Amino acid sequence: ETGVTQTPRHLVMGMTNKKSLKCEQHLGHNAMYWYKQSAKKPLELMFVYSLEERVENNSVPSRFSPECPNSSHLFLHLHTLQPEDSALYLCASSVSGAGPNYGYTFGSGTRLTVV
Amino acid sequence: QKEVEQNSGPLSVPEGAIASLNCTYSDRGSQSFFWYRQYSGKSPELIMSIYSNGDKEDGRFTAQLNKASQYVSLLIRDSQPSDSATYLCAVNIIRVTGGGNKLTFGTGTQLKVEL
């Protein structure tokens, strides 16, 4: 596999469920990110991991819990979500601290619906 | 003031015309700038990046940057129906410590290329 792979592509969960989103990158990057994309709103940065250390947590509710076991894998653990958490969740990776022309490579996203 | 502003559109152009997409940003410390294309239901795809004032050309795409005016634009020449998508502007402030490259996104401009 190449690029950034996210699973599952679609997820429907109840408010009392616990689920996890998975992201894997095969690009040799050393920074990984979780973004949330809701309708009519800009992409919202949730978490940044660089060299497996969490370097940013943008005031995200504790019902979202990230995990980065190594530089190739990133998880987002979900529990007791609310309907307003329904959105497209995007994982991205990049080279950390690289030159200014290094943008992100995004995964295909997980479309999450909370019922 | 929003950190990254874009007109949401839709911007409609006839096939073969030049599409001009604009973006302004608020942080003068911004170092590099990216344009992503996002088809409906898909994840963003990097199409152009720029960090020096002036123009940068890549095929039918030209990115223009004016740091004094805090303005970045994307021109698409010979627009095709397949260019119909939402175009996201993203701005990067290079991290000094902590690693990772934080991108702040605009809400995107929807482009429609009509036959």
PDB file of C-alpha atoms in Angstrom:
ATOM      1  CA  GLU A   1       0.000   0.000   0.000  1.00  0.00           C
ATOM      2  CA  THR A   2       1.082   3.550  -0.628  1.00  0.00           C
ATOM      3  CA  GLY A   3       0.123   6.965   0.712  1.00  0.00           C
ATOM      4  CA  VAL A   4      -2.112   7.445   3.720  1.00  0.00           C
ATOM      5  CA  THR A   5      -4.731   4.811   4.477  1.00  0.00           C
ATOM      6  CA  GLN A   6      -7.685   5.369   6.786  1.00  0.00           C
ATOM      7  CA  THR A   7     -10.133   2.799   8.084  1.00  0.00           C
ATOM      8  CA  PRO A   8     -13.033   2.470   8.260  1.00  0.00           C
ATOM      9  CA  ARG A   9     -14.341   4.626   5.394  1.00  0.00           C
ATOM     10  CA  HIS A  10     -17.773   4.900   7.005  1.00  0.00           C
ATOM     11  CA  LEU A  11     -18.818   4.468  10.626  1.00  0.00           C
ATOM     12  CA  VAL A  12     -22.208   4.711  12.281  1.00  0.00           C
ATOM     13  CA  MET A  13     -22.163   4.561  16.048  1.00  0.00           C
ATOM     14  CA  GLY A  14     -24.486   5.132  18.944  1.00  0.00           C
ATOM     15  CA  MET A  15     -23.740   7.674  21.616  1.00  0.00           C
ATOM     16  CA  THR A  16     -22.787   4.972  24.105  1.00  0.00           C
ATOM     17  CA  ASN A  17     -20.475   3.053  21.775  1.00  0.00           C
ATOM     18  CA  LYS A  18     -16.681   2.964  21.771  1.00  0.00           C
ATOM     19  CA  LYS A  19     -14.921   2.816  18.430  1.00  0.00           C
ATOM     20  CA  SER A  20     -11.529   3.643  16.965  1.00  0.00           C
ATOM     21  CA  LEU A  21     -10.381   5.224  13.726  1.00  0.00           C
ATOM     22  CA  LYS A  22      -7.119   4.020  12.250  1.00  0.00           C
ATOM     23  CA  CYS A  23      -4.619   5.801  10.043  1.00  0.00           C
ATOM     24  CA  GLU A  24      -1.459   4.389   8.485  1.00  0.00           C
ATOM     25  CA  GLN A  25       1.089   6.202   6.325  1.00  0.00           C
ATOM     26  CA  HIS A  26       3.653   4.624   4.019  1.00  0.00           C
ATOM     27  CA  LEU A  27       5.472   7.817   3.016  1.00  0.00           C
ATOM     28  CA  GLY A  28       8.264   7.894   5.583  1.00  0.00           C
ATOM     29  CA  HIS A  29       6.768  11.011   7.154  1.00  0.00           C
ATOM     30  CA  ASN A  30       7.343  11.767  10.818  1.00  0.00           C
ATOM     31  CA  ALA A  31       4.367  13.979  11.656  1.00  0.00           C
ATOM     32  CA  MET A  32       0.713  12.970  11.675  1.00  0.00           C
ATOM     33  CA  TYR A  33      -2.484  14.915  12.178  1.00  0.00           C
ATOM     34  CA  TRP A  34      -6.187  14.518  12.843  1.00  0.00           C
ATOM     35  CA  TYR A  35      -8.584  17.042  11.290  1.00  0.00           C
ATOM     36  CA  LYS A  36     -12.358  17.312  11.521  1.00  0.00           C
ATOM     37  CA  GLN A  37     -14.351  18.557   8.524  1.00  0.00           C
ATOM     38  CA  SER A  38     -17.960  19.619   9.075  1.00  0.00           C
ATOM     39  CA  ALA A  39     -20.284  21.077   6.464  1.00  0.00           C
ATOM     40  CA  LYS A  40     -19.782  24.797   5.771  1.00  0.00           C
ATOM     41  CA  LYS A  41     -16.849  24.998   8.206  1.00  0.00           C
ATOM     42  CA  PRO A  42     -13.102  25.008   7.593  1.00  0.00           C
ATOM     43  CA  LEU A  43     -11.006  22.010   8.406  1.00  0.00           C
ATOM     44  CA  GLU A  44     -10.439  21.991  12.157  1.00  0.00           C
ATOM     45  CA  LEU A  45      -7.102  20.779  13.483  1.00  0.00           C
ATOM     46  CA  MET A  46      -7.615  18.360  16.363  1.00  0.00           C
ATOM     47  CA  PHE A  47      -4.242  16.790  17.163  1.00  0.00           C
ATOM     48  CA  VAL A  48      -0.664  16.940  15.932  1.00  0.00           C
ATOM     49  CA  TYR A  49       1.938  14.268  16.545  1.00  0.00           C
ATOM     50  CA  SER A  50       5.558  14.857  15.652  1.00  0.00           C
ATOM     51  CA  LEU A  51       8.112  12.094  16.139  1.00  0.00           C
ATOM     52  CA  GLU A  52       5.386  10.220  18.061  1.00  0.00           C
ATOM     53  CA  GLU A  53       5.005  13.016  20.615  1.00  0.00           C
ATOM     54  CA  ARG A  54       1.736  14.917  20.824  1.00  0.00           C
ATOM     55  CA  VAL A  55       2.659  18.531  20.183  1.00  0.00           C
ATOM     56  CA  GLU A  56      -0.770  20.065  19.816  1.00  0.00           C
ATOM     57  CA  ASN A  57      -4.221  19.413  21.210  1.00  0.00           C
ATOM     58  CA  ASN A  58      -6.662  22.044  20.035  1.00  0.00           C
ATOM     59  CA  SER A  59      -9.074  22.027  22.991  1.00  0.00           C
ATOM     60  CA  VAL A  60     -10.673  18.853  21.767  1.00  0.00           C
ATOM     61  CA  PRO A  61     -13.240  17.228  24.116  1.00  0.00           C
ATOM     62  CA  SER A  62     -11.922  14.272  26.079  1.00  0.00           C
ATOM     63  CA  ARG A  63     -14.354  11.946  24.330  1.00  0.00           C
ATOM     64  CA  PHE A  64     -11.753  12.010  21.531  1.00  0.00           C
ATOM     65  CA  SER A  65      -8.521  10.294  22.519  1.00  0.00           C
ATOM     66  CA  PRO A  66      -5.574  10.048  20.087  1.00  0.00           C
ATOM     67  CA  GLU A  67      -2.837   7.459  20.125  1.00  0.00           C
ATOM     68  CA  CYS A  68       0.359   7.333  18.089  1.00  0.00           C
ATOM     69  CA  PRO A  69       2.270   4.102  18.784  1.00  0.00           C
ATOM     70  CA  ASN A  70       4.881   4.767  16.082  1.00  0.00           C
ATOM     71  CA  SER A  71       5.554   7.211  13.273  1.00  0.00           C
ATOM     72  CA  SER A  72       3.474   5.211  10.779  1.00  0.00           C
ATOM     73  CA  HIS A  73       0.293   4.691  12.762  1.00  0.00           C
ATOM     74  CA  LEU A  74      -2.249   7.018  14.315  1.00  0.00           C
ATOM     75  CA  PHE A  75      -5.504   6.181  16.060  1.00  0.00           C
ATOM     76  CA  LEU A  76      -8.468   8.221  17.234  1.00  0.00           C
ATOM     77  CA  HIS A  77     -10.423   6.504  19.996  1.00  0.00           C
ATOM     78  CA  LEU A  78     -14.026   7.580  20.305  1.00  0.00           C
ATOM     79  CA  HIS A  79     -16.421   7.171  23.231  1.00  0.00           C
ATOM     80  CA  THR A  80     -19.739   8.682  24.305  1.00  0.00           C
ATOM     81  CA  LEU A  81     -19.901  10.917  21.255  1.00  0.00           C
ATOM     82  CA  GLN A  82     -22.633  13.436  20.534  1.00  0.00           C
ATOM     83  CA  PRO A  83     -24.630  13.855  17.320  1.00  0.00           C
ATOM     84  CA  GLU A  84     -22.755  17.102  16.603  1.00  0.00           C
ATOM     85  CA  ASP A  85     -19.564  15.042  16.333  1.00  0.00           C
ATOM     86  CA  SER A  86     -20.846  13.634  13.058  1.00  0.00           C
ATOM     87  CA  ALA A  87     -18.353  14.755  10.412  1.00  0.00           C
ATOM     88  CA  LEU A  88     -15.597  13.665   8.077  1.00  0.00           C
ATOM     89  CA  TYR A  89     -12.442  12.856  10.056  1.00  0.00           C
ATOM     90  CA  LEU A  90      -9.268  13.235   8.076  1.00  0.00           C
ATOM     91  CA  CYS A  91      -5.823  11.943   8.887  1.00  0.00           C
ATOM     92  CA  ALA A  92      -2.789  13.573   7.288  1.00  0.00           C
ATOM     93  CA  SER A  93       0.959  13.173   7.397  1.00  0.00           C
ATOM     94  CA  SER A  94       3.949  15.321   6.510  1.00  0.00           C
ATOM     95  CA  VAL A  95       7.660  15.704   7.030  1.00  0.00           C
ATOM     96  CA  SER A  96       8.177  17.442  10.347  1.00  0.00           C
ATOM     97  CA  GLY A  97      10.175  20.644  10.423  1.00  0.00           C
ATOM     98  CA  ALA A  98      10.882  20.394   6.711  1.00  0.00           C
ATOM     99  CA  GLY A  99      11.082  23.206   4.204  1.00  0.00           C
ATOM    100  CA  PRO A 100       8.105  25.377   3.423  1.00  0.00           C
ATOM    101  CA  ASN A 101       7.034  23.422   0.381  1.00  0.00           C
ATOM    102  CA  TYR A 102       6.053  20.323   2.316  1.00  0.00           C
ATOM    103  CA  GLY A 103       2.292  20.153   2.593  1.00  0.00           C
ATOM    104  CA  TYR A 104       0.171  17.379   3.958  1.00  0.00           C
ATOM    105  CA  THR A 105      -0.862  14.154   2.334  1.00  0.00           C
ATOM    106  CA  PHE A 106      -4.388  13.307   3.413  1.00  0.00           C
ATOM    107  CA  GLY A 107      -6.024   9.949   3.851  1.00  0.00           C
ATOM    108  CA  SER A 108      -9.402   9.233   2.291  1.00  0.00           C
ATOM    109  CA  GLY A 109     -11.214  10.084   5.532  1.00  0.00           C
ATOM    110  CA  THR A 110     -13.760   8.385   7.764  1.00  0.00           C
ATOM    111  CA  ARG A 111     -17.345   9.577   7.450  1.00  0.00           C
ATOM    112  CA  LEU A 112     -18.674   9.341  11.007  1.00  0.00           C
ATOM    113  CA  THR A 113     -22.360   9.438  11.877  1.00  0.00           C
ATOM    114  CA  VAL A 114     -23.416   9.487  15.526  1.00  0.00           C
ATOM    115  CA  VAL A 115     -26.983   8.382  16.135  1.00  0.00           C
TER     116      VAL A 115
ATOM    117  CA  GLN B   1     -11.136  38.270  11.522  1.00  0.00           C
ATOM    118  CA  LYS B   2     -10.793  34.753  10.189  1.00  0.00           C
ATOM    119  CA  GLU B   3      -7.242  33.451   9.896  1.00  0.00           C
ATOM    120  CA  VAL B   4      -7.734  32.336   6.301  1.00  0.00           C
ATOM    121  CA  GLU B   5     -10.579  33.774   4.235  1.00  0.00           C
ATOM    122  CA  GLN B   6     -12.005  32.552   0.974  1.00  0.00           C
ATOM    123  CA  ASN B   7     -15.176  33.372  -0.925  1.00  0.00           C
ATOM    124  CA  SER B   8     -17.340  30.256  -0.648  1.00  0.00           C
ATOM    125  CA  GLY B   9     -18.772  30.680  -4.159  1.00  0.00           C
ATOM    126  CA  PRO B  10     -19.909  28.974  -6.192  1.00  0.00           C
ATOM    127  CA  LEU B  11     -17.668  30.464  -8.840  1.00  0.00           C
ATOM    128  CA  SER B  12     -18.990  29.528 -12.262  1.00  0.00           C
ATOM    129  CA  VAL B  13     -16.785  29.758 -15.348  1.00  0.00           C
ATOM    130  CA  PRO B  14     -17.313  28.455 -18.879  1.00  0.00           C
ATOM    131  CA  GLU B  15     -15.161  25.632 -20.179  1.00  0.00           C
ATOM    132  CA  GLY B  16     -11.869  26.949 -21.554  1.00  0.00           C
ATOM    133  CA  ALA B  17     -11.911  30.130 -19.481  1.00  0.00           C
ATOM    134  CA  ILE B  18      -9.510  31.164 -16.702  1.00  0.00           C
ATOM    135  CA  ALA B  19     -10.749  30.527 -13.176  1.00  0.00           C
ATOM    136  CA  SER B  20      -9.355  32.854 -10.499  1.00  0.00           C
ATOM    137  CA  LEU B  21      -9.543  31.782  -6.873  1.00  0.00           C
ATOM    138  CA  ASN B  22      -8.531  34.127  -4.077  1.00  0.00           C
ATOM    139  CA  CYS B  23      -7.452  33.810  -0.465  1.00  0.00           C
ATOM    140  CA  THR B  24      -6.397  36.266   2.223  1.00  0.00           C
ATOM    141  CA  TYR B  25      -4.710  35.487   5.530  1.00  0.00           C
ATOM    142  CA  SER B  26      -4.277  37.388   8.749  1.00  0.00           C
ATOM    143  CA  ASP B  27      -0.971  36.206  10.218  1.00  0.00           C
ATOM    144  CA  ARG B  28       2.042  38.043   8.815  1.00  0.00           C
ATOM    145  CA  GLY B  29       4.263  35.283  10.172  1.00  0.00           C
ATOM    146  CA  SER B  30       2.850  32.828   7.655  1.00  0.00           C
ATOM    147  CA  GLN B  31       5.646  31.190   5.725  1.00  0.00           C
ATOM    148  CA  SER B  32       4.171  29.005   3.025  1.00  0.00           C
ATOM    149  CA  PHE B  33       0.890  28.558   1.262  1.00  0.00           C
ATOM    150  CA  PHE B  34      -0.913  25.633  -0.265  1.00  0.00           C
ATOM    151  CA  TRP B  35      -3.836  25.010  -2.560  1.00  0.00           C
ATOM    152  CA  TYR B  36      -5.806  21.797  -2.192  1.00  0.00           C
ATOM    153  CA  ARG B  37      -8.549  20.479  -4.436  1.00  0.00           C
ATOM    154  CA  GLN B  38     -11.385  18.518  -2.863  1.00  0.00           C
ATOM    155  CA  TYR B  39     -13.959  16.678  -4.907  1.00  0.00           C
ATOM    156  CA  SER B  40     -17.319  16.045  -3.290  1.00  0.00           C
ATOM    157  CA  GLY B  41     -17.086  13.142  -0.854  1.00  0.00           C
ATOM    158  CA  LYS B  42     -13.308  12.887  -1.249  1.00  0.00           C
ATOM    159  CA  SER B  43     -10.318  14.047   0.773  1.00  0.00           C
ATOM    160  CA  PRO B  44      -8.220  17.116  -0.106  1.00  0.00           C
ATOM    161  CA  GLU B  45      -5.450  16.693  -2.672  1.00  0.00           C
ATOM    162  CA  LEU B  46      -2.427  19.016  -2.811  1.00  0.00           C
ATOM    163  CA  ILE B  47      -2.132  20.752  -6.185  1.00  0.00           C
ATOM    164  CA  MET B  48       0.162  23.749  -5.613  1.00  0.00           C
ATOM    165  CA  SER B  49       2.425  25.265  -2.985  1.00  0.00           C
ATOM    166  CA  ILE B  50       4.228  28.609  -2.914  1.00  0.00           C
ATOM    167  CA  TYR B  51       6.418  30.510  -0.446  1.00  0.00           C
ATOM    168  CA  SER B  52       8.083  33.308  -2.419  1.00  0.00           C
ATOM    169  CA  ASN B  53       6.382  36.461  -3.626  1.00  0.00           C
ATOM    170  CA  GLY B  54       5.404  36.292  -7.275  1.00  0.00           C
ATOM    171  CA  ASP B  55       4.052  33.578  -9.514  1.00  0.00           C
ATOM    172  CA  LYS B  56       4.628  29.841  -9.611  1.00  0.00           C
ATOM    173  CA  GLU B  57       3.378  27.858 -12.579  1.00  0.00           C
ATOM    174  CA  ASP B  58       2.660  24.150 -12.875  1.00  0.00           C
ATOM    175  CA  GLY B  59       0.851  23.092 -16.029  1.00  0.00           C
ATOM    176  CA  ARG B  60      -2.526  24.828 -16.185  1.00  0.00           C
ATOM    177  CA  PHE B  61      -2.179  26.074 -12.601  1.00  0.00           C
ATOM    178  CA  THR B  62      -0.501  29.289 -11.449  1.00  0.00           C
ATOM    179  CA  ALA B  63      -0.199  30.272  -7.800  1.00  0.00           C
ATOM    180  CA  GLN B  64       0.383  33.940  -6.991  1.00  0.00           C
ATOM    181  CA  LEU B  65       1.614  35.277  -3.663  1.00  0.00           C
ATOM    182  CA  ASN B  66       1.768  38.832  -2.339  1.00  0.00           C
ATOM    183  CA  LYS B  67       2.956  38.803   1.263  1.00  0.00           C
ATOM    184  CA  ALA B  68       2.693  42.576   1.653  1.00  0.00           C
ATOM    185  CA  SER B  69      -1.025  42.380   0.862  1.00  0.00           C
ATOM    186  CA  GLN B  70      -1.402  38.992   2.622  1.00  0.00           C
ATOM    187  CA  TYR B  71      -2.995  37.601  -0.469  1.00  0.00           C
ATOM    188  CA  VAL B  72      -2.594  34.351  -2.371  1.00  0.00           C
ATOM    189  CA  SER B  73      -4.444  33.275  -5.484  1.00  0.00           C
ATOM    190  CA  LEU B  74      -4.782  30.306  -7.813  1.00  0.00           C
ATOM    191  CA  LEU B  75      -5.375  30.651 -11.537  1.00  0.00           C
ATOM    192  CA  ILE B  76      -6.613  27.716 -13.580  1.00  0.00           C
ATOM    193  CA  ARG B  77      -6.184  28.174 -17.308  1.00  0.00           C
ATOM    194  CA  ASP B  78      -8.291  26.371 -19.914  1.00  0.00           C
ATOM    195  CA  SER B  79     -10.744  25.261 -17.221  1.00  0.00           C
ATOM    196  CA  GLN B  80     -12.274  21.820 -17.705  1.00  0.00           C
ATOM    197  CA  PRO B  81     -15.424  20.290 -16.216  1.00  0.00           C
ATOM    198  CA  SER B  82     -13.120  17.935 -14.305  1.00  0.00           C
ATOM    199  CA  ASP B  83     -11.781  21.008 -12.451  1.00  0.00           C
ATOM    200  CA  SER B  84     -15.179  21.407 -10.780  1.00  0.00           C
ATOM    201  CA  ALA B  85     -14.420  20.956  -7.088  1.00  0.00           C
ATOM    202  CA  THR B  86     -13.871  22.895  -3.883  1.00  0.00           C
ATOM    203  CA  TYR B  87     -10.476  24.579  -3.652  1.00  0.00           C
ATOM    204  CA  LEU B  88      -9.015  24.985  -0.187  1.00  0.00           C
ATOM    205  CA  CYS B  89      -6.379  27.549   0.672  1.00  0.00           C
ATOM    206  CA  ALA B  90      -4.040  26.589   3.527  1.00  0.00           C
ATOM    207  CA  VAL B  91      -1.431  28.636   5.336  1.00  0.00           C
ATOM    208  CA  ASN B  92       1.559  27.346   7.270  1.00  0.00           C
ATOM    209  CA  ILE B  93       3.596  28.831  10.092  1.00  0.00           C
ATOM    210  CA  ILE B  94       6.828  26.909  10.393  1.00  0.00           C
ATOM    211  CA  ARG B  95       7.231  25.554  13.897  1.00  0.00           C
ATOM    212  CA  VAL B  96      10.363  26.509  15.725  1.00  0.00           C
ATOM    213  CA  THR B  97       9.925  23.925  18.469  1.00  0.00           C
ATOM    214  CA  GLY B  98       7.753  20.862  18.855  1.00  0.00           C
ATOM    215  CA  GLY B  99       7.814  19.759  15.268  1.00  0.00           C
ATOM    216  CA  GLY B 100       5.045  19.309  12.793  1.00  0.00           C
ATOM    217  CA  ASN B 101       3.726  21.805  10.300  1.00  0.00           C
ATOM    218  CA  LYS B 102       0.433  23.371  11.341  1.00  0.00           C
ATOM    219  CA  LEU B 103      -1.791  24.202   8.391  1.00  0.00           C
ATOM    220  CA  THR B 104      -4.757  26.517   8.844  1.00  0.00           C
ATOM    221  CA  PHE B 105      -7.420  26.109   6.176  1.00  0.00           C
ATOM    222  CA  GLY B 106      -9.997  28.398   4.669  1.00  0.00           C
ATOM    223  CA  THR B 107     -13.568  27.238   4.131  1.00  0.00           C
ATOM    224  CA  GLY B 108     -12.898  26.673   0.437  1.00  0.00           C
ATOM    225  CA  THR B 109     -14.276  28.060  -2.817  1.00  0.00           C
ATOM    226  CA  GLN B 110     -16.575  25.888  -4.887  1.00  0.00           C
ATOM    227  CA  LEU B 111     -15.694  26.055  -8.569  1.00  0.00           C
ATOM    228  CA  LYS B 112     -18.123  24.999 -11.292  1.00  0.00           C
ATOM    229  CA  VAL B 113     -16.875  24.723 -14.857  1.00  0.00           C
ATOM    230  CA  GLU B 114     -19.808  24.730 -17.237  1.00  0.00           C
ATOM    231  CA  LEU B 115     -19.966  23.234 -20.715  1.00  0.00           C
TER     232      LEU B 115
END
